[in-house]
C-alpha cells in the first residue's frame, strides 16, 4: 500500500529556547544527526513525505534536498506559523490537498524505536511513560482508543499520546478538521481523531517513545542515543555538522560563511574532501575513512602530520604593498577582534576586568596585558596557505595508508580567502594540544571564579603533552618562534571564551589570561 507521511515543521519550537534561535526544531541534532533524519530513515525509499514549512522553513528544505536528493518530498509553505490564527492544526489543514489517501501523521519532535506500521487502518501511538500529565493521553480498552483526554489526567487506563498516528479514514478526518477548524487549529490532529472514535475503531499501538520537544526530554534523548565512538564536536549555536547517509553536512546561519568555505575548498582541494552539494546555508561532502586524530595521536603520527602540513603551508609571495596590507589584516585579526571578544565575554558572563589571582598567582588586568604585547611583532605573519581551525578534531587519520584529511577549514583569514598567517595555524594546533575536546566533553576540568579569585584545573592526556613538547622544539628548530605561538594561543582562548557554554567559557578565559601573562613575562 502506498501512503504519504505528514511531518509538520512550521512551529517556532519556543520550548527549546536557544536551540531554535538559528534552527528549526526538526534539525536539532541527536548524535550528530537531525531529528528529522531519524524520522525519515524509519520509512522505505519510495515513501512520499509532505513537509509543512514555516519557521526556518528554508533551512528544512535545504537540508532535505542535500541529505536526500533521491527521496520524494512535497513542501507546503505555511503562511501563518506564529501569533493569532496559527497552530499545529493550521499547518495540517494547509497540507490537506496532498493527503486525500491514507497517511501517517508524525510530529517533528517524536522519535520511536519500533517500525512504524502503514495506515491500513486508523491507529494512534502511545507510550507507557510514567510522567504522563504533561501530555494528552489515550484512554484505552481492549487495545482500542475510547477517548482522547487532555493533559493532567491521572488514570491508569490512560497512556500518553506521542504525536504519531495512522489515518485511514481521511475523508472523515478532513471533514472534522474543517468543521471544527477554530478548535482544530489550536489542538491539531487529535481534535479530528477524537471525533473519529465515535464512528470508526482506532487501535492503540505502544511505542518506545523519545520526546524531543522540551529541554529535559531532548537532553534525555541525546544521552540515550549517544554512541561512544561518535566524534566529539563542541556545539556552536549558529553552526552544526551532521552525519547522514554517508555524507557530512555543514550548516551555518551565515550565508557568506558557507559561500567562502566553498570557494576555499577549491584552493586547498588536495587536502580536504570534495564538496558534492551546496545551498545557501549548507554544503556537504562524502564521509571519508579515518579516525579523529585527537583519539589516535602519538609522536610518530604527529611527526608525519607536521611533514604533510609543511607541504600544505605553501609560501605565498607578496609585494611590499601587499605585505603591508597583510600585516594590517593580521593586526586587525589578532588585536581588534580580541578586544571585541573580551568585551563580549565580560558582558555575557557578568565579569569585570580586574587584577585577579589565578591559581594563586597575581595577574594584572587583561587591558594591561594587551597593552604590554608587542602587536607589531605578532602581526608580522607568514603569508601562506592556511587551514584556519587547525586542531586534531578537524584532522582525520587513516592508519592503513597513513593519510591525513583536513576538515572544517576556516572560510577566510581576516576576510582574505586566499592568504592567511601560518602562525595562526600553529597556534590553533597548539590550542588543541593543550585543551582536548574529549576532556571538556567528559567534564574533566574545574573552574571556580569568585570575585577576583580564580582557581581552575584541567586534565590533560600524556600523549598530547608529549606532542606539545615536540611541537615546541620543532618550531624553534625550524626558525619559528614558539613564544609567539604561545602568545597567539593565549589570544585564541580569550577570543573563543565568549562563544562557549558556562563554565567552559570561564576555563578558557582563565587559561588564556594566565598563559598570556606567563609568556609576556618571558621576554
Short mmCIF file of N, CA, C and O in Angstrom, two decimals, residues 309-436:
data_model
loop_
_atom_site.label_atom_id
_atom_site.label_comp_id
_atom_site.label_asym_id
_atom_site.label_seq_id
_atom_site.Cartn_x
_atom_site.Cartn_y
_atom_site.Cartn_z
N UNK A 309 51.84 18.78 6.69
CA UNK A 309 51.42 20.17 6.83
C UNK A 309 52.44 21.12 6.22
O UNK A 309 52.07 22.21 5.75
N UNK A 310 53.69 20.73 6.22
CA UNK A 310 54.72 21.58 5.62
C UNK A 310 54.48 21.74 4.12
O UNK A 310 54.81 22.79 3.54
N UNK A 311 53.90 20.70 3.48
CA UNK A 311 53.51 20.83 2.07
C UNK A 311 52.24 21.69 1.94
O UNK A 311 52.06 22.42 0.97
N UNK A 312 51.37 21.57 2.92
CA UNK A 312 50.12 22.33 2.91
C UNK A 312 50.38 23.82 3.08
O UNK A 312 49.78 24.65 2.39
N UNK A 313 51.28 24.17 4.00
CA UNK A 313 51.57 25.58 4.29
C UNK A 313 52.51 26.17 3.24
O UNK A 313 53.65 26.55 3.55
N UNK A 314 52.08 26.24 2.02
CA UNK A 314 52.93 26.78 0.96
C UNK A 314 53.05 28.30 1.11
O UNK A 314 52.07 28.99 1.40
N UNK A 315 54.28 28.79 0.90
CA UNK A 315 54.51 30.24 0.96
C UNK A 315 53.73 30.95 -0.14
O UNK A 315 53.58 30.43 -1.25
N UNK A 316 53.23 32.12 0.18
CA UNK A 316 52.59 32.98 -0.80
C UNK A 316 53.41 34.27 -0.89
O UNK A 316 53.57 34.97 0.12
N UNK A 317 53.95 34.53 -2.08
CA UNK A 317 54.81 35.71 -2.25
C UNK A 317 53.95 36.96 -2.43
O UNK A 317 53.03 36.98 -3.23
N UNK A 318 54.27 37.97 -1.64
CA UNK A 318 53.55 39.24 -1.69
C UNK A 318 54.50 40.38 -1.99
O UNK A 318 55.67 40.35 -1.59
N UNK A 319 54.00 41.37 -2.71
CA UNK A 319 54.79 42.58 -2.92
C UNK A 319 54.86 43.34 -1.60
O UNK A 319 54.15 43.03 -0.63
N UNK A 320 55.71 44.35 -1.56
CA UNK A 320 55.86 45.14 -0.33
C UNK A 320 54.54 45.76 0.09
O UNK A 320 54.16 45.78 1.27
N UNK A 321 53.79 46.25 -0.89
CA UNK A 321 52.49 46.87 -0.59
C UNK A 321 51.49 45.83 -0.11
O UNK A 321 50.71 46.06 0.82
N UNK A 322 51.51 44.66 -0.77
CA UNK A 322 50.61 43.58 -0.38
C UNK A 322 50.93 43.07 1.03
O UNK A 322 50.03 42.76 1.81
N UNK A 323 52.25 43.00 1.34
CA UNK A 323 52.61 42.53 2.68
C UNK A 323 52.19 43.54 3.74
O UNK A 323 51.77 43.16 4.84
N UNK A 324 52.28 44.81 3.42
CA UNK A 324 51.83 45.84 4.35
C UNK A 324 50.35 45.67 4.66
O UNK A 324 49.92 45.75 5.82
N UNK A 325 49.57 45.41 3.60
CA UNK A 325 48.14 45.18 3.79
C UNK A 325 47.89 43.90 4.59
O UNK A 325 47.02 43.85 5.46
N UNK A 326 48.69 42.86 4.29
CA UNK A 326 48.57 41.58 5.00
C UNK A 326 48.85 41.78 6.49
O UNK A 326 48.13 41.26 7.35
N UNK A 327 49.86 42.56 6.79
CA UNK A 327 50.23 42.80 8.19
C UNK A 327 49.11 43.57 8.91
O UNK A 327 48.79 43.27 10.08
N UNK A 328 48.52 44.53 8.22
CA UNK A 328 47.39 45.25 8.81
C UNK A 328 46.21 44.32 9.08
O UNK A 328 45.51 44.45 10.09
N UNK A 329 46.00 43.36 8.17
CA UNK A 329 44.93 42.38 8.35
C UNK A 329 45.22 41.50 9.57
O UNK A 329 44.31 41.18 10.34
N UNK A 330 46.47 41.10 9.72
CA UNK A 330 46.86 40.30 10.90
C UNK A 330 46.61 41.08 12.18
O UNK A 330 46.09 40.54 13.17
N UNK A 331 46.98 42.38 12.16
CA UNK A 331 46.78 43.22 13.35
C UNK A 331 45.29 43.32 13.69
O UNK A 331 44.89 43.21 14.85
N UNK A 332 44.48 43.49 12.66
CA UNK A 332 43.04 43.57 12.87
C UNK A 332 42.51 42.24 13.41
O UNK A 332 41.70 42.21 14.33
N UNK A 333 42.98 41.16 12.82
CA UNK A 333 42.50 39.82 13.20
C UNK A 333 42.89 39.48 14.63
O UNK A 333 42.10 38.90 15.38
N UNK A 334 44.11 39.82 15.03
CA UNK A 334 44.58 39.47 16.37
C UNK A 334 44.16 40.50 17.43
O UNK A 334 43.64 40.13 18.47
N UNK A 335 44.39 41.75 17.15
CA UNK A 335 44.18 42.78 18.18
C UNK A 335 42.72 43.23 18.28
O UNK A 335 42.10 43.14 19.35
N UNK A 336 42.18 43.71 17.19
CA UNK A 336 40.83 44.29 17.21
C UNK A 336 39.79 43.23 17.58
O UNK A 336 38.91 43.46 18.42
N UNK A 337 39.90 42.06 16.95
CA UNK A 337 38.93 41.01 17.25
C UNK A 337 39.03 40.55 18.70
O UNK A 337 38.01 40.32 19.36
N UNK A 338 40.27 40.44 19.21
CA UNK A 338 40.46 40.03 20.61
C UNK A 338 39.81 41.02 21.56
O UNK A 338 39.12 40.63 22.51
N UNK A 339 40.01 42.31 21.32
CA UNK A 339 39.44 43.33 22.20
C UNK A 339 37.91 43.26 22.20
O UNK A 339 37.27 43.37 23.25
N UNK A 340 37.32 43.05 21.03
CA UNK A 340 35.86 42.96 20.93
C UNK A 340 35.34 41.71 21.64
O UNK A 340 34.33 41.77 22.37
N UNK A 341 36.02 40.59 21.44
CA UNK A 341 35.57 39.33 22.04
C UNK A 341 35.69 39.38 23.56
O UNK A 341 34.83 38.85 24.28
N UNK A 342 36.76 39.98 24.07
CA UNK A 342 36.93 40.09 25.52
C UNK A 342 35.82 40.94 26.12
O UNK A 342 35.25 40.62 27.18
N UNK A 343 35.49 42.03 25.44
CA UNK A 343 34.40 42.88 25.90
C UNK A 343 33.07 42.11 25.93
O UNK A 343 32.30 42.22 26.88
N UNK A 344 32.84 41.29 24.91
CA UNK A 344 31.64 40.46 24.87
C UNK A 344 31.61 39.45 26.01
O UNK A 344 30.57 39.20 26.62
N UNK A 345 32.78 38.89 26.32
CA UNK A 345 32.86 37.92 27.42
C UNK A 345 32.44 38.56 28.74
O UNK A 345 31.64 37.99 29.48
N UNK A 346 33.00 39.73 29.03
CA UNK A 346 32.67 40.40 30.30
C UNK A 346 31.18 40.71 30.38
O UNK A 346 30.55 40.55 31.43
N UNK A 347 30.59 41.13 29.27
CA UNK A 347 29.17 41.45 29.27
C UNK A 347 28.31 40.20 29.40
O UNK A 347 27.34 40.18 30.16
N UNK A 348 28.67 39.16 28.66
CA UNK A 348 27.85 37.95 28.64
C UNK A 348 27.86 37.22 29.97
O UNK A 348 26.84 36.72 30.44
N UNK A 349 29.05 37.16 30.61
CA UNK A 349 29.17 36.36 31.83
C UNK A 349 29.29 37.21 33.09
O UNK A 349 29.64 36.71 34.16
N UNK A 350 29.02 38.51 32.94
CA UNK A 350 28.91 39.42 34.09
C UNK A 350 30.18 39.45 34.94
O UNK A 350 30.13 39.34 36.18
N UNK A 351 31.31 39.59 34.27
CA UNK A 351 32.59 39.75 34.98
C UNK A 351 33.17 41.13 34.66
O UNK A 351 32.77 41.77 33.68
N UNK A 352 34.12 41.55 35.46
CA UNK A 352 34.80 42.83 35.23
C UNK A 352 36.30 42.59 35.05
O UNK A 352 36.84 41.60 35.55
N UNK A 353 36.92 43.50 34.33
CA UNK A 353 38.36 43.39 34.09
C UNK A 353 39.10 43.95 35.30
O UNK A 353 39.20 45.17 35.48
N UNK A 354 39.61 43.05 36.13
CA UNK A 354 40.31 43.46 37.35
C UNK A 354 41.62 42.69 37.46
O UNK A 354 41.87 41.72 36.75
N UNK A 355 42.46 43.14 38.39
CA UNK A 355 43.61 42.33 38.81
C UNK A 355 43.05 41.08 39.48
O UNK A 355 42.16 41.16 40.34
N UNK A 356 43.53 39.93 39.05
CA UNK A 356 42.99 38.68 39.59
C UNK A 356 44.10 37.78 40.10
O UNK A 356 45.27 37.92 39.72
N UNK A 357 43.70 36.85 40.95
CA UNK A 357 44.60 35.78 41.38
C UNK A 357 44.13 34.51 40.68
O UNK A 357 43.02 34.04 40.92
N UNK A 358 44.96 34.00 39.79
CA UNK A 358 44.61 32.78 39.06
C UNK A 358 45.52 31.66 39.55
O UNK A 358 46.74 31.72 39.40
N UNK A 359 44.90 30.67 40.16
CA UNK A 359 45.66 29.57 40.79
C UNK A 359 46.76 30.12 41.70
O UNK A 359 47.88 29.62 41.72
N UNK A 360 46.40 31.18 42.43
CA UNK A 360 47.30 31.75 43.43
C UNK A 360 48.27 32.79 42.91
O UNK A 360 48.96 33.44 43.71
N UNK A 361 48.33 33.00 41.59
CA UNK A 361 49.28 33.95 41.02
C UNK A 361 48.58 35.27 40.69
O UNK A 361 47.53 35.28 40.03
N UNK A 362 49.17 36.38 41.16
CA UNK A 362 48.59 37.69 40.91
C UNK A 362 48.84 38.10 39.46
O UNK A 362 50.00 38.13 39.01
N UNK A 363 47.77 38.42 38.75
CA UNK A 363 47.88 38.73 37.32
C UNK A 363 47.15 40.04 37.04
O UNK A 363 46.01 40.23 37.49
N UNK A 364 47.79 40.94 36.28
CA UNK A 364 47.17 42.25 36.00
C UNK A 364 45.87 42.13 35.21
O UNK A 364 45.49 41.06 34.73
N UNK A 365 45.21 43.26 35.03
CA UNK A 365 44.00 43.31 34.21
C UNK A 365 44.33 42.89 32.78
O UNK A 365 45.46 43.11 32.31
N UNK A 366 43.37 42.35 32.10
CA UNK A 366 43.58 41.95 30.70
C UNK A 366 43.95 43.16 29.86
O UNK A 366 44.81 43.08 28.97
N UNK A 367 43.30 44.28 30.13
CA UNK A 367 43.61 45.50 29.39
C UNK A 367 45.10 45.83 29.46
O UNK A 367 45.72 46.20 28.45
N UNK A 368 45.70 45.68 30.65
CA UNK A 368 47.13 45.97 30.82
C UNK A 368 48.01 44.93 30.12
O UNK A 368 49.07 45.26 29.59
N UNK A 369 47.56 43.68 30.13
CA UNK A 369 48.32 42.63 29.42
C UNK A 369 48.34 42.91 27.92
O UNK A 369 49.38 42.76 27.27
N UNK A 370 47.22 43.33 27.38
CA UNK A 370 47.16 43.61 25.94
C UNK A 370 48.02 44.82 25.59
O UNK A 370 48.65 44.86 24.52
N UNK A 371 48.08 45.80 26.49
CA UNK A 371 48.94 46.96 26.25
C UNK A 371 50.42 46.57 26.26
O UNK A 371 51.25 47.20 25.58
N UNK A 372 50.74 45.53 27.01
CA UNK A 372 52.15 45.10 27.11
C UNK A 372 52.61 44.25 25.93
O UNK A 372 53.80 43.99 25.78
N UNK A 373 51.66 43.83 25.10
CA UNK A 373 52.01 42.98 23.96
C UNK A 373 52.70 43.78 22.85
O UNK A 373 52.35 44.93 22.58
N UNK A 374 53.64 43.14 22.18
CA UNK A 374 54.27 43.72 21.00
C UNK A 374 53.43 43.34 19.79
O UNK A 374 53.68 42.35 19.11
N UNK A 375 52.39 44.13 19.54
CA UNK A 375 51.46 43.81 18.46
C UNK A 375 52.12 43.86 17.10
O UNK A 375 51.74 43.11 16.18
N UNK A 376 53.11 44.71 16.95
CA UNK A 376 53.80 44.80 15.67
C UNK A 376 54.48 43.48 15.32
O UNK A 376 54.45 43.01 14.18
N UNK A 377 55.06 42.85 16.34
CA UNK A 377 55.72 41.56 16.12
C UNK A 377 54.70 40.45 15.86
O UNK A 377 54.89 39.60 14.98
N UNK A 378 53.59 40.47 16.61
CA UNK A 378 52.56 39.45 16.41
C UNK A 378 51.95 39.55 15.02
O UNK A 378 51.59 38.54 14.41
N UNK A 379 51.84 40.77 14.51
CA UNK A 379 51.23 40.97 13.19
C UNK A 379 52.20 40.66 12.05
O UNK A 379 51.80 40.64 10.89
N UNK A 380 53.45 40.41 12.40
CA UNK A 380 54.46 40.06 11.38
C UNK A 380 54.29 38.59 11.03
O UNK A 380 55.07 37.73 11.45
N UNK A 381 53.24 38.29 10.29
CA UNK A 381 52.90 36.90 9.99
C UNK A 381 53.65 36.33 8.80
O UNK A 381 54.47 37.01 8.17
N UNK A 382 53.39 35.08 8.52
CA UNK A 382 53.99 34.40 7.37
C UNK A 382 52.87 34.13 6.37
O UNK A 382 52.03 33.26 6.60
N UNK A 383 52.83 34.84 5.25
CA UNK A 383 51.75 34.65 4.27
C UNK A 383 51.85 33.25 3.65
O UNK A 383 52.90 32.87 3.11
N UNK A 384 50.76 32.50 3.75
CA UNK A 384 50.79 31.14 3.21
C UNK A 384 49.38 30.60 3.08
O UNK A 384 48.41 31.22 3.53
N UNK A 385 49.28 29.41 2.47
CA UNK A 385 48.02 28.68 2.54
C UNK A 385 47.73 28.40 4.02
O UNK A 385 48.66 28.28 4.83
N UNK A 386 46.47 28.26 4.34
CA UNK A 386 46.13 28.09 5.75
C UNK A 386 44.88 27.23 5.87
O UNK A 386 44.08 27.11 4.93
N UNK A 387 44.72 26.63 7.05
CA UNK A 387 43.50 25.91 7.38
C UNK A 387 42.57 26.84 8.14
O UNK A 387 41.41 27.00 7.82
N UNK A 388 43.07 27.42 9.22
CA UNK A 388 42.31 28.42 9.96
C UNK A 388 41.68 27.91 11.24
O UNK A 388 41.36 28.69 12.13
N UNK A 389 41.48 26.60 11.33
CA UNK A 389 40.96 26.00 12.57
C UNK A 389 41.66 24.65 12.74
O UNK A 389 41.02 23.61 12.87
N UNK A 390 42.96 24.72 12.77
CA UNK A 390 43.81 23.54 12.59
C UNK A 390 44.08 22.87 13.94
O UNK A 390 45.11 23.09 14.58
N UNK A 391 43.13 22.04 14.38
CA UNK A 391 43.36 21.24 15.57
C UNK A 391 42.90 19.81 15.32
O UNK A 391 42.27 19.51 14.30
N UNK A 392 43.20 18.92 16.25
CA UNK A 392 43.05 17.48 15.99
C UNK A 392 41.62 17.04 15.71
O UNK A 392 41.40 16.04 15.02
N UNK A 393 40.64 17.76 16.24
CA UNK A 393 39.25 17.38 15.97
C UNK A 393 38.88 17.62 14.51
O UNK A 393 37.90 17.07 14.02
N UNK A 394 39.67 18.44 13.82
CA UNK A 394 39.42 18.73 12.41
C UNK A 394 40.40 18.00 11.49
O UNK A 394 40.54 18.37 10.31
N UNK A 395 41.06 16.99 12.03
CA UNK A 395 42.01 16.22 11.23
C UNK A 395 41.68 14.73 11.38
O UNK A 395 41.60 14.21 12.50
N UNK A 396 41.47 14.06 10.26
CA UNK A 396 41.26 12.62 10.28
C UNK A 396 42.56 11.92 9.92
O UNK A 396 43.34 12.40 9.09
N UNK A 397 42.75 10.75 10.52
CA UNK A 397 43.96 9.96 10.25
C UNK A 397 43.54 8.57 9.80
O UNK A 397 42.81 7.86 10.49
N UNK A 398 43.96 8.21 8.59
CA UNK A 398 43.72 6.87 8.06
C UNK A 398 44.97 6.04 8.33
O UNK A 398 45.99 6.21 7.66
N UNK A 399 44.87 5.18 9.32
CA UNK A 399 46.04 4.41 9.76
C UNK A 399 46.57 3.50 8.66
O UNK A 399 47.79 3.27 8.55
N UNK A 400 45.67 2.95 7.86
CA UNK A 400 46.06 1.97 6.84
C UNK A 400 47.05 2.56 5.85
O UNK A 400 48.07 1.94 5.53
N UNK A 401 46.76 3.74 5.35
CA UNK A 401 47.67 4.35 4.37
C UNK A 401 48.40 5.58 4.91
O UNK A 401 49.03 6.32 4.16
N UNK A 402 48.30 5.78 6.23
CA UNK A 402 48.97 6.89 6.91
C UNK A 402 48.64 8.24 6.25
O UNK A 402 49.51 9.09 6.04
N UNK A 403 47.37 8.42 5.96
CA UNK A 403 46.92 9.63 5.27
C UNK A 403 46.17 10.54 6.25
O UNK A 403 45.42 10.07 7.10
N UNK A 404 46.37 11.84 6.09
CA UNK A 404 45.66 12.84 6.88
C UNK A 404 44.67 13.58 5.98
O UNK A 404 45.00 13.94 4.85
N UNK A 405 43.47 13.79 6.48
CA UNK A 405 42.46 14.57 5.76
C UNK A 405 42.05 15.72 6.66
O UNK A 405 41.70 15.52 7.82
N UNK A 406 42.08 16.93 6.12
CA UNK A 406 41.75 18.12 6.89
C UNK A 406 40.27 18.47 6.70
O UNK A 406 39.77 18.50 5.57
N UNK A 407 39.60 18.76 7.80
CA UNK A 407 38.17 19.07 7.78
C UNK A 407 37.90 20.45 8.37
O UNK A 407 38.73 21.02 9.05
N UNK A 408 36.70 20.94 8.12
CA UNK A 408 36.16 22.15 8.78
C UNK A 408 37.13 23.33 8.74
O UNK A 408 37.38 23.99 9.75
N UNK A 409 37.67 23.57 7.57
CA UNK A 409 38.61 24.67 7.36
C UNK A 409 37.91 26.01 7.55
O UNK A 409 36.70 26.14 7.37
N UNK A 410 38.69 27.02 7.88
CA UNK A 410 38.12 28.36 8.08
C UNK A 410 37.76 28.99 6.74
O UNK A 410 38.46 28.77 5.74
N UNK A 411 36.70 29.79 6.72
CA UNK A 411 36.23 30.38 5.47
C UNK A 411 37.11 31.52 4.96
O UNK A 411 37.13 31.81 3.76
N UNK A 412 37.86 32.18 5.86
CA UNK A 412 38.77 33.24 5.44
C UNK A 412 39.72 33.56 6.59
O UNK A 412 39.55 33.07 7.70
N UNK A 413 40.71 34.37 6.28
CA UNK A 413 41.58 34.91 7.33
C UNK A 413 41.50 36.42 7.21
O UNK A 413 42.00 37.00 6.25
N UNK A 414 40.79 37.04 8.16
CA UNK A 414 40.60 38.50 8.14
C UNK A 414 40.05 38.94 6.79
O UNK A 414 40.56 39.88 6.18
N UNK A 415 39.03 38.23 6.30
CA UNK A 415 38.30 38.49 5.05
C UNK A 415 39.08 38.09 3.79
O UNK A 415 38.59 38.27 2.67
N UNK A 416 40.27 37.53 3.94
CA UNK A 416 41.05 37.07 2.79
C UNK A 416 40.89 35.56 2.66
O UNK A 416 41.24 34.81 3.57
N UNK A 417 40.35 35.09 1.52
CA UNK A 417 40.13 33.65 1.38
C UNK A 417 41.34 32.93 0.78
O UNK A 417 41.39 31.70 0.78
N UNK A 418 42.33 33.68 0.31
CA UNK A 418 43.47 33.05 -0.37
C UNK A 418 44.73 33.00 0.48
O UNK A 418 45.55 32.09 0.32
N UNK A 419 44.90 33.93 1.37
CA UNK A 419 46.17 34.05 2.10
C UNK A 419 45.92 34.25 3.58
O UNK A 419 45.13 35.10 3.99
N UNK A 420 46.61 33.46 4.41
CA UNK A 420 46.49 33.59 5.85
C UNK A 420 47.85 33.57 6.51
O UNK A 420 48.89 33.47 5.84
N UNK A 421 47.86 33.65 7.82
CA UNK A 421 49.11 33.64 8.58
C UNK A 421 49.38 32.22 9.08
O UNK A 421 48.58 31.64 9.81
N UNK A 422 50.50 31.68 8.67
CA UNK A 422 50.88 30.33 9.09
C UNK A 422 50.95 30.21 10.61
O UNK A 422 50.64 29.17 11.19
N UNK A 423 51.34 31.29 11.26
CA UNK A 423 51.44 31.27 12.72
C UNK A 423 50.08 31.00 13.37
O UNK A 423 50.01 30.42 14.46
N UNK A 424 49.01 31.43 12.71
CA UNK A 424 47.70 31.19 13.29
C UNK A 424 47.37 29.70 13.28
O UNK A 424 46.81 29.16 14.24
N UNK A 425 47.74 29.00 12.21
CA UNK A 425 47.56 27.54 12.19
C UNK A 425 48.40 26.87 13.27
O UNK A 425 47.95 25.92 13.91
N UNK A 426 49.63 27.36 13.45
CA UNK A 426 50.47 26.82 14.54
C UNK A 426 49.75 26.98 15.88
O UNK A 426 49.73 26.06 16.71
N UNK A 427 49.19 28.17 16.10
CA UNK A 427 48.54 28.46 17.39
C UNK A 427 47.28 27.61 17.57
O UNK A 427 47.00 27.13 18.68
N UNK A 428 46.52 27.40 16.51
CA UNK A 428 45.33 26.55 16.61
C UNK A 428 45.73 25.10 16.93
O UNK A 428 45.05 24.42 17.70
N UNK A 429 46.81 24.65 16.33
CA UNK A 429 47.30 23.31 16.63
C UNK A 429 47.72 23.21 18.09
O UNK A 429 47.39 22.25 18.80
N UNK A 430 48.41 24.23 18.58
CA UNK A 430 48.85 24.25 19.97
C UNK A 430 47.65 24.31 20.91
O UNK A 430 47.62 23.63 21.96
N UNK A 431 46.64 25.08 20.56
CA UNK A 431 45.45 25.23 21.41
C UNK A 431 44.75 23.89 21.59
O UNK A 431 44.26 23.56 22.67
N UNK A 432 44.75 23.03 20.55
CA UNK A 432 44.15 21.71 20.66
C UNK A 432 45.01 20.71 21.41
O UNK A 432 44.49 19.75 21.99
N UNK A 433 46.31 20.94 21.41
CA UNK A 433 47.20 20.08 22.20
C UNK A 433 47.00 20.32 23.69
O UNK A 433 47.11 19.40 24.51
N UNK A 434 46.68 21.55 24.06
CA UNK A 434 46.53 21.89 25.48
C UNK A 434 45.11 21.61 25.97
O UNK A 434 44.92 21.05 27.05
N UNK A 435 44.10 22.01 25.18
CA UNK A 435 42.70 21.78 25.56
C UNK A 435 42.10 20.76 24.61
O UNK A 435 41.90 21.05 23.44
N UNK A 436 41.83 19.58 25.13
CA UNK A 436 41.31 18.48 24.33
C UNK A 436 39.78 18.39 24.46
O UNK A 436 39.25 18.40 25.56
#
